Short mmCIF file of C-alpha atoms in Angstrom, two decimals:
data_model
loop_
_atom_site.label_atom_id
_atom_site.label_comp_id
_atom_site.label_asym_id
_atom_site.label_seq_id
_atom_site.Cartn_x
_atom_site.Cartn_y
_atom_site.Cartn_z
CA MET F 1 25.98 -29.47 -25.37
CA GLN F 2 24.15 -26.44 -23.94
CA ARG F 3 26.28 -24.09 -26.05
CA VAL F 4 25.48 -26.07 -29.21
CA SER F 5 21.75 -25.93 -28.41
CA LEU F 6 21.96 -22.19 -27.79
CA ALA F 7 23.82 -21.62 -31.07
CA ARG F 8 21.19 -23.63 -32.99
CA ALA F 9 18.42 -21.55 -31.45
CA LEU F 10 20.11 -18.23 -32.26
CA VAL F 11 20.80 -19.20 -35.89
CA ARG F 12 17.03 -19.14 -36.46
CA SER F 13 16.87 -15.47 -35.39
CA PRO F 14 14.02 -16.03 -32.89
CA LYS F 15 11.90 -13.18 -31.55
CA LEU F 16 11.83 -14.83 -28.12
CA LEU F 17 14.31 -17.21 -26.51
CA LEU F 18 13.48 -19.39 -23.49
CA LEU F 19 16.41 -20.64 -21.41
CA ASP F 20 15.36 -23.08 -18.69
CA GLU F 21 18.19 -23.22 -16.11
CA PRO F 22 20.82 -23.49 -18.87
CA ILE F 23 23.85 -23.56 -16.57
CA ALA F 24 22.37 -25.14 -13.43
CA HIS F 25 24.24 -28.42 -14.02
CA LEU F 26 27.66 -26.74 -14.08
CA ASP F 27 29.99 -26.21 -11.13
CA ALA F 28 29.97 -22.85 -9.33
CA LYS F 29 33.20 -21.59 -10.91
CA LEU F 30 31.99 -22.22 -14.47
CA ARG F 31 28.53 -20.76 -13.74
CA HIS F 32 30.18 -17.59 -12.46
CA ARG F 33 32.29 -17.35 -15.63
CA LEU F 34 29.37 -17.93 -18.00
CA ARG F 35 26.90 -15.46 -16.45
CA PRO F 36 28.49 -12.33 -17.96
CA GLU F 37 28.93 -14.18 -21.27
CA LEU F 38 25.22 -14.93 -21.43
CA ARG F 39 24.36 -11.32 -20.66
CA ARG F 40 26.82 -10.06 -23.30
CA LEU F 41 25.36 -12.46 -25.87
CA GLN F 42 21.80 -11.31 -25.15
CA LYS F 43 22.77 -7.64 -25.48
CA GLN F 44 24.68 -8.37 -28.67
CA THR F 45 21.83 -10.24 -30.40
CA GLY F 46 19.00 -8.15 -28.94
CA VAL F 47 16.77 -11.23 -28.66
CA ALA F 48 14.14 -10.96 -25.90
CA THR F 49 15.02 -13.75 -23.46
CA VAL F 50 13.11 -15.46 -20.67
CA TYR F 51 15.65 -17.08 -18.33
CA THR F 52 14.51 -19.35 -15.51
CA THR F 53 16.71 -20.04 -12.49
CA THR F 54 16.55 -20.89 -8.80
CA ASP F 55 19.79 -18.96 -8.16
CA TYR F 56 19.18 -15.31 -7.29
CA MET F 57 22.79 -14.45 -8.20
CA GLU F 58 22.15 -15.60 -11.77
CA ALA F 59 18.99 -13.50 -11.93
CA PHE F 60 20.77 -10.43 -10.55
CA GLY F 61 23.75 -10.88 -12.84
CA ILE F 62 21.85 -11.43 -16.09
CA ALA F 63 18.35 -9.97 -15.99
CA ASP F 64 17.07 -6.48 -16.71
CA LYS F 65 13.80 -7.35 -14.95
CA ILE F 66 13.08 -10.18 -12.54
CA LEU F 67 9.83 -12.04 -11.86
CA VAL F 68 9.81 -13.92 -8.55
CA LEU F 69 7.56 -16.99 -8.56
CA TYR F 70 6.89 -19.19 -5.53
CA GLU F 71 4.73 -22.32 -5.72
CA GLY F 72 3.07 -20.92 -8.84
CA LEU F 73 2.32 -17.53 -7.28
CA ARG F 74 3.71 -14.26 -8.62
CA LEU F 75 5.29 -12.48 -5.66
CA GLN F 76 7.04 -9.54 -7.32
CA MET F 77 8.31 -8.15 -10.61
CA GLY F 78 10.94 -5.44 -10.92
CA THR F 79 14.61 -4.63 -11.26
CA LYS F 80 17.19 -6.26 -9.02
CA GLU F 81 17.28 -3.00 -7.04
CA ASP F 82 13.50 -3.23 -6.51
CA ILE F 83 13.72 -6.85 -5.41
CA TRP F 84 16.60 -6.25 -3.01
CA ASN F 85 15.63 -2.87 -1.57
CA LYS F 86 11.85 -3.40 -1.40
CA PRO F 87 11.02 -7.12 -1.25
CA ALA F 88 7.26 -7.41 -1.64
CA HIS F 89 6.98 -10.56 0.48
CA ARG F 90 8.72 -12.14 3.45
CA ILE F 91 9.54 -15.20 1.32
CA ILE F 92 11.63 -13.05 -1.03
CA GLY F 93 13.72 -11.85 1.90
CA ASN F 94 14.44 -15.48 2.79
CA LEU F 95 15.56 -16.21 -0.78
CA LEU F 96 18.11 -13.40 -1.12
CA GLY F 97 21.62 -13.02 0.21
CA VAL F 98 24.33 -15.11 1.84
CA PRO F 99 23.49 -15.02 4.64
CA SER F 100 19.80 -14.38 3.92
CA MET F 101 17.69 -11.62 5.44
CA ASN F 102 17.18 -11.71 9.20
CA ILE F 103 13.47 -12.20 9.93
CA ILE F 104 12.36 -11.35 13.46
CA PRO F 105 8.81 -12.68 13.91
CA GLY F 106 5.75 -11.65 15.81
CA GLY F 107 6.22 -8.00 16.76
CA ARG F 108 3.42 -5.75 17.97
CA PRO F 109 3.55 -2.00 17.25
CA LYS F 110 3.18 0.39 20.16
CA ILE F 111 3.47 4.17 20.35
CA MET F 112 5.40 5.70 23.23
CA ASN F 113 5.86 9.48 23.44
CA GLY F 114 4.71 9.85 19.84
CA LYS F 115 7.30 7.34 18.53
CA MET F 116 6.34 3.87 17.31
CA ASN F 117 8.38 0.83 18.22
CA ILE F 118 7.78 -2.83 17.49
CA PHE F 119 7.97 -5.12 20.52
CA THR F 120 8.65 -8.78 19.66
CA GLU F 121 7.77 -11.96 21.49
CA ASP F 122 11.46 -12.40 22.34
CA GLY F 123 11.55 -9.05 24.12
CA LEU F 124 13.24 -7.04 21.37
CA GLN F 125 12.35 -3.41 20.68
CA ILE F 126 12.78 -2.16 17.09
CA PRO F 127 12.16 1.52 16.19
CA VAL F 128 9.98 2.38 13.19
CA ASP F 129 10.49 5.36 10.88
CA LYS F 130 7.69 7.88 10.26
CA GLY F 131 6.70 6.48 6.87
CA GLN F 132 6.36 2.96 8.24
CA GLN F 133 4.46 4.24 11.27
CA THR F 134 1.94 6.00 9.03
CA ARG F 135 1.48 2.85 6.93
CA ILE F 136 0.95 0.63 9.98
CA GLN F 137 -1.68 3.01 11.33
CA GLU F 138 -3.44 3.32 7.95
CA LYS F 139 -3.74 -0.46 7.58
CA SER F 140 -4.35 -1.18 11.28
CA ILE F 141 -1.68 -3.88 11.25
CA GLU F 142 -1.56 -5.71 14.57
CA LYS F 143 1.37 -8.10 14.15
CA ILE F 144 4.56 -7.54 12.17
CA ASP F 145 7.64 -9.53 11.15
CA ILE F 146 10.78 -7.40 10.88
CA GLY F 147 13.36 -8.06 8.18
CA ILE F 148 16.84 -6.63 7.79
CA HIS F 149 19.66 -7.62 5.46
CA PRO F 150 22.86 -8.73 7.27
CA SER F 151 24.74 -6.25 5.05
CA ASP F 152 22.66 -3.37 6.49
CA ILE F 153 23.83 -3.98 10.06
CA ASN F 154 26.96 -2.27 11.40
CA LEU F 155 29.09 -3.11 14.41
CA VAL F 156 30.00 0.55 14.94
CA GLY F 157 27.84 3.67 14.99
CA ALA F 158 28.16 6.51 12.51
CA GLY F 159 25.73 9.03 11.02
CA GLU F 160 22.24 7.55 10.85
CA TYR F 161 23.40 4.22 12.30
CA LYS F 162 22.07 4.02 15.84
CA PRO F 163 22.53 1.30 18.49
CA VAL F 164 19.36 -0.77 18.25
CA LEU F 165 20.14 -4.21 19.67
CA ARG F 166 22.61 -5.61 22.18
CA GLY F 167 23.55 -9.26 22.30
CA GLU F 168 26.43 -11.68 22.60
CA ILE F 169 28.60 -13.29 19.94
CA TYR F 170 27.34 -16.77 19.09
CA VAL F 171 29.54 -17.93 16.19
CA TYR F 172 31.62 -16.51 13.32
CA GLU F 173 31.72 -18.03 9.82
CA PRO F 174 34.49 -16.97 7.40
CA LEU F 175 33.09 -16.89 3.85
CA GLY F 176 36.12 -15.88 1.80
CA ILE F 177 35.78 -12.23 0.76
CA LYS F 178 33.34 -11.65 3.61
CA GLY F 179 32.15 -13.29 6.79
CA ALA F 180 28.96 -13.90 8.75
CA LEU F 181 28.77 -13.08 12.44
CA SER F 182 25.88 -14.61 14.37
CA VAL F 183 24.80 -12.63 17.42
CA LYS F 184 22.35 -13.96 20.00
CA VAL F 185 19.94 -11.25 21.12
CA ASN F 186 17.68 -12.70 23.81
CA LYS F 187 16.42 -15.87 22.04
CA GLN F 188 16.87 -14.51 18.51
CA ILE F 189 19.93 -15.12 16.30
CA ILE F 190 20.84 -12.05 14.20
CA ARG F 191 23.37 -12.49 11.41
CA VAL F 192 25.70 -9.68 10.37
CA GLN F 193 27.81 -9.51 7.22
CA THR F 194 31.41 -8.59 8.01
CA PRO F 195 34.47 -7.78 5.87
CA ALA F 196 37.04 -10.53 5.30
CA ARG F 197 39.50 -8.83 7.68
CA TYR F 198 37.02 -8.73 10.54
CA GLU F 199 38.84 -8.90 13.86
CA GLN F 200 37.25 -11.85 15.57
CA ARG F 201 36.02 -11.48 19.11
CA LYS F 202 35.38 -14.13 21.71
CA VAL F 203 32.20 -16.19 21.76
CA GLY F 204 29.93 -14.83 24.47
CA GLU F 205 31.36 -11.30 24.28
CA LYS F 206 28.76 -8.52 24.42
CA ILE F 207 28.26 -6.54 21.23
CA ASP F 208 26.01 -3.73 19.95
CA LEU F 209 24.28 -3.85 16.56
CA TYR F 210 23.66 -0.60 14.68
CA PHE F 211 21.29 0.00 11.77
CA LYS F 212 19.12 2.69 10.25
CA GLU F 213 15.36 2.69 10.79
CA THR F 214 14.89 3.07 7.04
CA ASP F 215 16.78 -0.19 6.38
CA THR F 216 14.20 -2.39 8.08
CA HIS F 217 11.54 -4.19 6.05
CA LEU F 218 8.20 -4.73 7.76
CA PHE F 219 5.97 -7.64 6.77
CA ASP F 220 2.41 -8.35 7.87
CA SER F 221 2.74 -11.53 9.96
CA LYS F 222 -0.50 -13.00 8.62
CA SER F 223 -0.10 -12.48 4.86
CA GLY F 224 3.69 -12.14 4.63
CA LEU F 225 3.28 -9.01 2.51
CA ASN F 226 5.57 -6.02 2.87
CA ILE F 227 3.41 -3.33 4.47
CA LEU F 228 4.34 -0.96 1.61
CA PHE F 229 2.59 -3.30 -0.87
CA MET F 230 -0.61 -3.91 1.11
CA ARG F 231 -3.80 -2.59 -0.47
#
């Protein structure tokens, strides 16, 4: 029925096409198959299309530009690279990824020997890069939530990846072509994306987490805004 409706709309050669969750009612396998077809059709016809969805994978797979709305508020507009690499709001981080972005709340920035670190209520210490440090000082931000994608955390060190956190294995979830490892660091659960062939370790085993300072996303605790977007 949806295909018939779409065909009827395209026959009229519209200047603008609005698709309101056109494949939301379908099962996951069929949605995955139809996403590239919808993108191919849009490119073929050249019709400007507004496509609404609650599934970020649909938005990433189809759209040239994405507008993120939350409870009627415009949070961010940009390419999928913009949305993923520089989420403008803490809420966006929570919406993206399986598993979604780790959000470590309530950190306070402190400078020690010229280097800024964020100290959280759970006793974690997260280093800040120079650009973030300058921004925090410019805006006099007192409390910060730290975000990091599970895919940006490594279990081994190499190059710019430095040991930042140490915890113990809490649980492992196999997710087909990848997995999700939950690590308990003090009272905080940090989730790490692993390859499908990840060699499982025992629950309770100590483990180090490595990531780059530039891969962290810092949000003002009060407003939820990414510090890079604060005016």
